[in-house]
PDB file of C-alpha atoms in Angstrom:
ATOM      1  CA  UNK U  75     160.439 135.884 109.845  1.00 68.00           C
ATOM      2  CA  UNK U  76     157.623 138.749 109.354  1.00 69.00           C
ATOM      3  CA  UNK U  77     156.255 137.301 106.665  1.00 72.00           C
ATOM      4  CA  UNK U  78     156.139 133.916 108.580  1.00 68.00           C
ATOM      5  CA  UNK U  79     154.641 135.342 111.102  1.00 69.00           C
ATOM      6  CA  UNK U  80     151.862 136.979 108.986  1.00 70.00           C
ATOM      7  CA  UNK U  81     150.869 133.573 107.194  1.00 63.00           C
ATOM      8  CA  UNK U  82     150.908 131.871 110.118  1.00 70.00           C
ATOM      9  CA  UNK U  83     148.486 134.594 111.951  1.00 65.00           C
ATOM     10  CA  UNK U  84     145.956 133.726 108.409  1.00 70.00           C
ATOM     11  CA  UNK U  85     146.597 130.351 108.969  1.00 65.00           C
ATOM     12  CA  UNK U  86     145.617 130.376 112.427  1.00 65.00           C
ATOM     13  CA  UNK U  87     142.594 132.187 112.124  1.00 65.00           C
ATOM     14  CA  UNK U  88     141.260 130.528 108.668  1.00 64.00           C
ATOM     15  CA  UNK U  89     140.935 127.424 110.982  1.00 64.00           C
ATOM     16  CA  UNK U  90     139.533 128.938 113.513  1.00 74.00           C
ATOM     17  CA  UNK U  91     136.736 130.289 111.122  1.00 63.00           C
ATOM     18  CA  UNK U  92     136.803 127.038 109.769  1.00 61.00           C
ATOM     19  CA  UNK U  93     136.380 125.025 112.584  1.00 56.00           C
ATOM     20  CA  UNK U  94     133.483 127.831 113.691  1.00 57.00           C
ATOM     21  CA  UNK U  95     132.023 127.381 110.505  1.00 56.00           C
ATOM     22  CA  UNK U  96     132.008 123.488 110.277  1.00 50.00           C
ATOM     23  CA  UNK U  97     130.443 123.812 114.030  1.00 50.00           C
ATOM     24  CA  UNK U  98     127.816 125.606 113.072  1.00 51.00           C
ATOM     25  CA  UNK U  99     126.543 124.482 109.881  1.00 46.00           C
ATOM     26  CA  UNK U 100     127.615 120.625 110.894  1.00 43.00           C
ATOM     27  CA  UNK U 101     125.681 120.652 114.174  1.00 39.00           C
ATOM     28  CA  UNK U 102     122.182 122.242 112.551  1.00 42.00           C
ATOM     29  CA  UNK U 103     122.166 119.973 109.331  1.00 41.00           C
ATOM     30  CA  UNK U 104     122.487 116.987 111.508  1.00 43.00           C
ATOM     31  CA  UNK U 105     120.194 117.958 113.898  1.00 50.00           C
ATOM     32  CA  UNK U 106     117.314 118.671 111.170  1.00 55.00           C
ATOM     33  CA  UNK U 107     118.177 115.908 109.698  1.00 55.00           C
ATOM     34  CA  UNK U 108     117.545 113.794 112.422  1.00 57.00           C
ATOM     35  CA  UNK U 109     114.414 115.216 113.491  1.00 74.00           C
ATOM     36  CA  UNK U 110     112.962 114.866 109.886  1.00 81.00           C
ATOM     37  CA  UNK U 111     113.667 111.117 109.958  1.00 83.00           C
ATOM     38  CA  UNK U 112     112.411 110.968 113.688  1.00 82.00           C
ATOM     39  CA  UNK U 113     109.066 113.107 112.150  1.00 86.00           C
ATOM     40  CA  UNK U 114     108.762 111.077 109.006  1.00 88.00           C
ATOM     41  CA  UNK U 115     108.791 107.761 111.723  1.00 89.00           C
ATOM     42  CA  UNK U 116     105.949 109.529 113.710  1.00 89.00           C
ATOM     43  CA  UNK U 117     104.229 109.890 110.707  1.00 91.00           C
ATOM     44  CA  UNK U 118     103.853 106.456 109.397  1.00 93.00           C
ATOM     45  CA  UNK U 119     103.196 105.230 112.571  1.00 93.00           C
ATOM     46  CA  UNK U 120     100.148 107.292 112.651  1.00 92.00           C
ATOM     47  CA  UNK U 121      98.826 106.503 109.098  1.00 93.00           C
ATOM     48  CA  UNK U 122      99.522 102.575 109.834  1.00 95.00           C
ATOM     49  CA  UNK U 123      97.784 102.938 112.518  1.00 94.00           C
ATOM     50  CA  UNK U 124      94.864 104.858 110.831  1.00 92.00           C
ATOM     51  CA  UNK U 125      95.277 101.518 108.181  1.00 93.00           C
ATOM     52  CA  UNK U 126      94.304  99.336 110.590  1.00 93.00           C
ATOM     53  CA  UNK U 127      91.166 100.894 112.114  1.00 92.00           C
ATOM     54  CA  UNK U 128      90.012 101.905 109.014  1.00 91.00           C
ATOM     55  CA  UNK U 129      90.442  98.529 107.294  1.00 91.00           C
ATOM     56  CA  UNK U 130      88.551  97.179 110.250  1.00 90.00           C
ATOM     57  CA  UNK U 131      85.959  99.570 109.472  1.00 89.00           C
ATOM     58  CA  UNK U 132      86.660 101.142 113.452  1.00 89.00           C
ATOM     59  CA  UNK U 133      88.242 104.766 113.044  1.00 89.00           C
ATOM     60  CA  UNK U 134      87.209 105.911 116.377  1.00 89.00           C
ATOM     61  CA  UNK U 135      88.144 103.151 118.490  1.00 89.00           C
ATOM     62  CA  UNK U 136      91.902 104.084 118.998  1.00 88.00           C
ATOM     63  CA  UNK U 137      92.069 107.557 118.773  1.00 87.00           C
ATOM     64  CA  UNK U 138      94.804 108.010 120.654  1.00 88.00           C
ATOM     65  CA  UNK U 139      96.793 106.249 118.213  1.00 89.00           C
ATOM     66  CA  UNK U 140      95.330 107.003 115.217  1.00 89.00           C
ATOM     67  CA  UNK U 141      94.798 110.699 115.986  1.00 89.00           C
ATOM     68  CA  UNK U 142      91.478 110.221 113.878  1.00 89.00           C
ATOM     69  CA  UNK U 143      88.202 112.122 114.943  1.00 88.00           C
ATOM     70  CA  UNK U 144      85.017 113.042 113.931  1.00 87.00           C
ATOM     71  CA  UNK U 145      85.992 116.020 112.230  1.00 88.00           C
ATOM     72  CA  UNK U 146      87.819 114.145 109.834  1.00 87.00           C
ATOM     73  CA  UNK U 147      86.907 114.172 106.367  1.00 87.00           C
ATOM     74  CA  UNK U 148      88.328 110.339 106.132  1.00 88.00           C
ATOM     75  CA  UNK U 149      86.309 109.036 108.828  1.00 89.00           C
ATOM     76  CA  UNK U 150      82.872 110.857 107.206  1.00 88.00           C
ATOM     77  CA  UNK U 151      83.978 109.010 104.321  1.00 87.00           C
ATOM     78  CA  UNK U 152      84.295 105.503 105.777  1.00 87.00           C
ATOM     79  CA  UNK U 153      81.554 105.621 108.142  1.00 87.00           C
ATOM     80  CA  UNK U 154      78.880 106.853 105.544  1.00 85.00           C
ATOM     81  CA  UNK U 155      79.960 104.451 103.233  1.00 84.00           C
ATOM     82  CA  UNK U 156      78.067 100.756 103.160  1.00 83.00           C
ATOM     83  CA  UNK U 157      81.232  98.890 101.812  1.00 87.00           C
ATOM     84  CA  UNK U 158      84.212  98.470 103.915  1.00 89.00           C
ATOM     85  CA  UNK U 159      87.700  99.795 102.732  1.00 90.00           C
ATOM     86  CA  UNK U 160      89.641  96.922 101.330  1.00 91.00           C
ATOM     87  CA  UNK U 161      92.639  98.946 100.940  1.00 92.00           C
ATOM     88  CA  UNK U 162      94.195 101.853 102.561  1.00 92.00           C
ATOM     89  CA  UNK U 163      97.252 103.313 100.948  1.00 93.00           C
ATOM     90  CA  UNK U 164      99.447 106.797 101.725  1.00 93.00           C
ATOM     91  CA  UNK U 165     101.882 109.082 100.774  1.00 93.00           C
ATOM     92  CA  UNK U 166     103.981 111.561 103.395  1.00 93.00           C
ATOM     93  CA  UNK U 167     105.788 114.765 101.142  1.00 93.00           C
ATOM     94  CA  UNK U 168     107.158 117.974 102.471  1.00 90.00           C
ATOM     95  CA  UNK U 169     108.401 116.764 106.140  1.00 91.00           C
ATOM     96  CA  UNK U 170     109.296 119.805 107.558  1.00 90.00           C
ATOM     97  CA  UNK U 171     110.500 120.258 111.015  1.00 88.00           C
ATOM     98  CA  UNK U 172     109.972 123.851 113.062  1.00 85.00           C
ATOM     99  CA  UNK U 173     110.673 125.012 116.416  1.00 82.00           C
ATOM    100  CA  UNK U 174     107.655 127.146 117.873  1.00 82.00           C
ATOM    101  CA  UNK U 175     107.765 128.121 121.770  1.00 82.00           C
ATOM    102  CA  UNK U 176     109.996 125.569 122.897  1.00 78.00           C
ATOM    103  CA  UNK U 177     108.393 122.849 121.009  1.00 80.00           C
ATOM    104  CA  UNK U 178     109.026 120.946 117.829  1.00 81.00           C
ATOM    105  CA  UNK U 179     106.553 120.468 115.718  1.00 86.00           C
ATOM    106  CA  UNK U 180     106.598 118.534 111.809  1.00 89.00           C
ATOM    107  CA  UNK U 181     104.379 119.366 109.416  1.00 91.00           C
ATOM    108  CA  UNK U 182     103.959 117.044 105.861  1.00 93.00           C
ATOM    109  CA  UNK U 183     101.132 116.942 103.437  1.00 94.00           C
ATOM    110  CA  UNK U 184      99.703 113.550 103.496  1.00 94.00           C
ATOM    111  CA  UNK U 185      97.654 112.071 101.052  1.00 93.00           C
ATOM    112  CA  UNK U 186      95.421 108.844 101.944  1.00 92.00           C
ATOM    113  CA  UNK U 187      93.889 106.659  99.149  1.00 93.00           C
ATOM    114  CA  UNK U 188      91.324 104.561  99.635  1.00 91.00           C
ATOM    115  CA  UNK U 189      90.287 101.196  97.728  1.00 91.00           C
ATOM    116  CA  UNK U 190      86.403 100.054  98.780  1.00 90.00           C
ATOM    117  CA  UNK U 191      85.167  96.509  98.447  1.00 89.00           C
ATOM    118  CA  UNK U 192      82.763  97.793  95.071  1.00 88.00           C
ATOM    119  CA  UNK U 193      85.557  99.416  93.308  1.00 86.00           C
ATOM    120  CA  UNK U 194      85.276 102.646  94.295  1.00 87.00           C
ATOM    121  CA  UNK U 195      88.809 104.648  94.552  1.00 89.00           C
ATOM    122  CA  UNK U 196      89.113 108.145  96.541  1.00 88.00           C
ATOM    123  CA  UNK U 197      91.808 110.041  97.556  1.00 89.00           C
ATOM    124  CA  UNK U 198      91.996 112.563 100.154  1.00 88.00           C
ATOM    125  CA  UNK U 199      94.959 115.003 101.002  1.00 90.00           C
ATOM    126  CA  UNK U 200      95.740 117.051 104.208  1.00 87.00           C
ATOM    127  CA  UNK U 201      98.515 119.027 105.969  1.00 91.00           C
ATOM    128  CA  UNK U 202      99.252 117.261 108.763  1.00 90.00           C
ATOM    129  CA  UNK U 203     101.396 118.833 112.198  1.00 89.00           C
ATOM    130  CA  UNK U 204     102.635 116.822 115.131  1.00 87.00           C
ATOM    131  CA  UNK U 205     104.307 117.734 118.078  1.00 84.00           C
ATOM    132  CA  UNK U 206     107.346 115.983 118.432  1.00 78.00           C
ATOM    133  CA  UNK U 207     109.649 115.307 121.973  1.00 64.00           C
ATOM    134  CA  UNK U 208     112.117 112.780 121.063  1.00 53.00           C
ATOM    135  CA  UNK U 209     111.991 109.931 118.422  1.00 47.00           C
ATOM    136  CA  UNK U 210     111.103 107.430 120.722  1.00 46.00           C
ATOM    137  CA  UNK U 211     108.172 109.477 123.088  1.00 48.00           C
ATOM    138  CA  UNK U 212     104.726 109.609 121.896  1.00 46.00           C
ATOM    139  CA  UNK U 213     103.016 111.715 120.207  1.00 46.00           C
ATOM    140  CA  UNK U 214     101.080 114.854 121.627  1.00 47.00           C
ATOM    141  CA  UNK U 215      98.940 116.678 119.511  1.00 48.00           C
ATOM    142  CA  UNK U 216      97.954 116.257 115.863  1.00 49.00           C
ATOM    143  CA  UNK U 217      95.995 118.802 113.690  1.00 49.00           C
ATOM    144  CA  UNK U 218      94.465 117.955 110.378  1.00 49.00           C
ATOM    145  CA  UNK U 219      93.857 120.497 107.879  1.00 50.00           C
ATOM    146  CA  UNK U 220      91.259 118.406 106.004  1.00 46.00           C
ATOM    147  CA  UNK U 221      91.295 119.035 102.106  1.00 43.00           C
ATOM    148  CA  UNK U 222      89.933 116.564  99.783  1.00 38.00           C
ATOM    149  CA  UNK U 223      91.798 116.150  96.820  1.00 38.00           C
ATOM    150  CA  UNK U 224      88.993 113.976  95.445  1.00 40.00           C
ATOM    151  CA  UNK U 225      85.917 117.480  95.059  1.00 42.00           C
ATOM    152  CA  UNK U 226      87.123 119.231  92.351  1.00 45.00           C
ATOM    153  CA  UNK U 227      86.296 119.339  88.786  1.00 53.00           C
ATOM    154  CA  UNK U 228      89.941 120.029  87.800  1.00 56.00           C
ATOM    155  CA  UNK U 229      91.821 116.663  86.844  1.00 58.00           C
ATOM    156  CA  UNK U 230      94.276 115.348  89.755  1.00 52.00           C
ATOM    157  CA  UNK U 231      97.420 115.697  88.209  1.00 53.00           C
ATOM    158  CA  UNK U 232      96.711 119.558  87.911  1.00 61.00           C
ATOM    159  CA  UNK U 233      94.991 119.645  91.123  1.00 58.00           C
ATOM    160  CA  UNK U 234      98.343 118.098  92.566  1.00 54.00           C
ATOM    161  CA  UNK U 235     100.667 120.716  90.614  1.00 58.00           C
ATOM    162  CA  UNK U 236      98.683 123.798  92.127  1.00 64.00           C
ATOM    163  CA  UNK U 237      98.984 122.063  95.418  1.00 59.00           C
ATOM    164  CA  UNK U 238     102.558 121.423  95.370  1.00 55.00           C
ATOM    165  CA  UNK U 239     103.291 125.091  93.355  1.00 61.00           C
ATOM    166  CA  UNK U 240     101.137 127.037  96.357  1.00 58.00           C
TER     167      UNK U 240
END
């Protein structure tokens, strides 16, 4: 009956660290989860949105949308160029999701290629961060840490390892 007793006491609280531990870990790998998908959406609705004005050779027209300014290295690039972008193509990597102060926030490296009507082929890569509420509320504030990925006398595949190794 002791011994009963004893393995039943284990038993008891193995679940209960089980169920503790499951609660835990469960709970946060969903949640991150979810908000990486929600940040990932955010994301490409930016850059689609940055297709379209770009495409229509209009950057600055919906900025609200297209978080785009005159800062940005992309819109130098379209604006000073004569030939309109035929094709606007991206890539979102690293989606990572932080809280800071209360706030969420999702940061990804995001690189944009570019296709002009002569030809002409760029690419240019930046750390993005949004400010995320819920999946389905807009988005609040966007920063671009503008690196071209296109000036640089290294070749792009190695220019792409440092980036991703750093």
């Amino acid at each position: 009956m002791k011994r009963f007793k004893r393995v039943s006491a284990m038993a008891l609280f193995a679940l209960i660290g089980f169920v503790l531990f499951h609660y835990a870990t469960e709970s946060k790998t969903g949640s991150a989860a979810w908000t990486t998908e929600a940040a990932t959406h955010h994301f490409k609705d930016i850059l689609d949105a940055q297709r379209v004005a770009i495409e229509a050779h209009t950057p600055l027209e919906d900025i609200e949308r297209t978080k785009l300014s005159h800062e940005d290295d992309l819109v130098r690039l379209v604006l000073g160029q004569r030939d309109w972008v035929e094709q606007f193509q991206y890539t979102i990597q690293d989606v990572q999701v932080e809280e800071k102060g209360g706030f969420l926030y999702a940061n990804a490296y995001v690189t944009r290629h570019l296709t002009f009507q002569n030809g002409v082929t760029t690419g240019l890569g930046d750390e993005m961060t949004i400010q995320l509420r819920s999946p389905n509320e807009a988005i609040e504030e966007v920063e671009l840490d503008n690196h071209s990925v296109t000036q640089s006398e290294q070749p792009f595949f190695k220019r792409w390892v440092n980036r991703v190794l750093d």
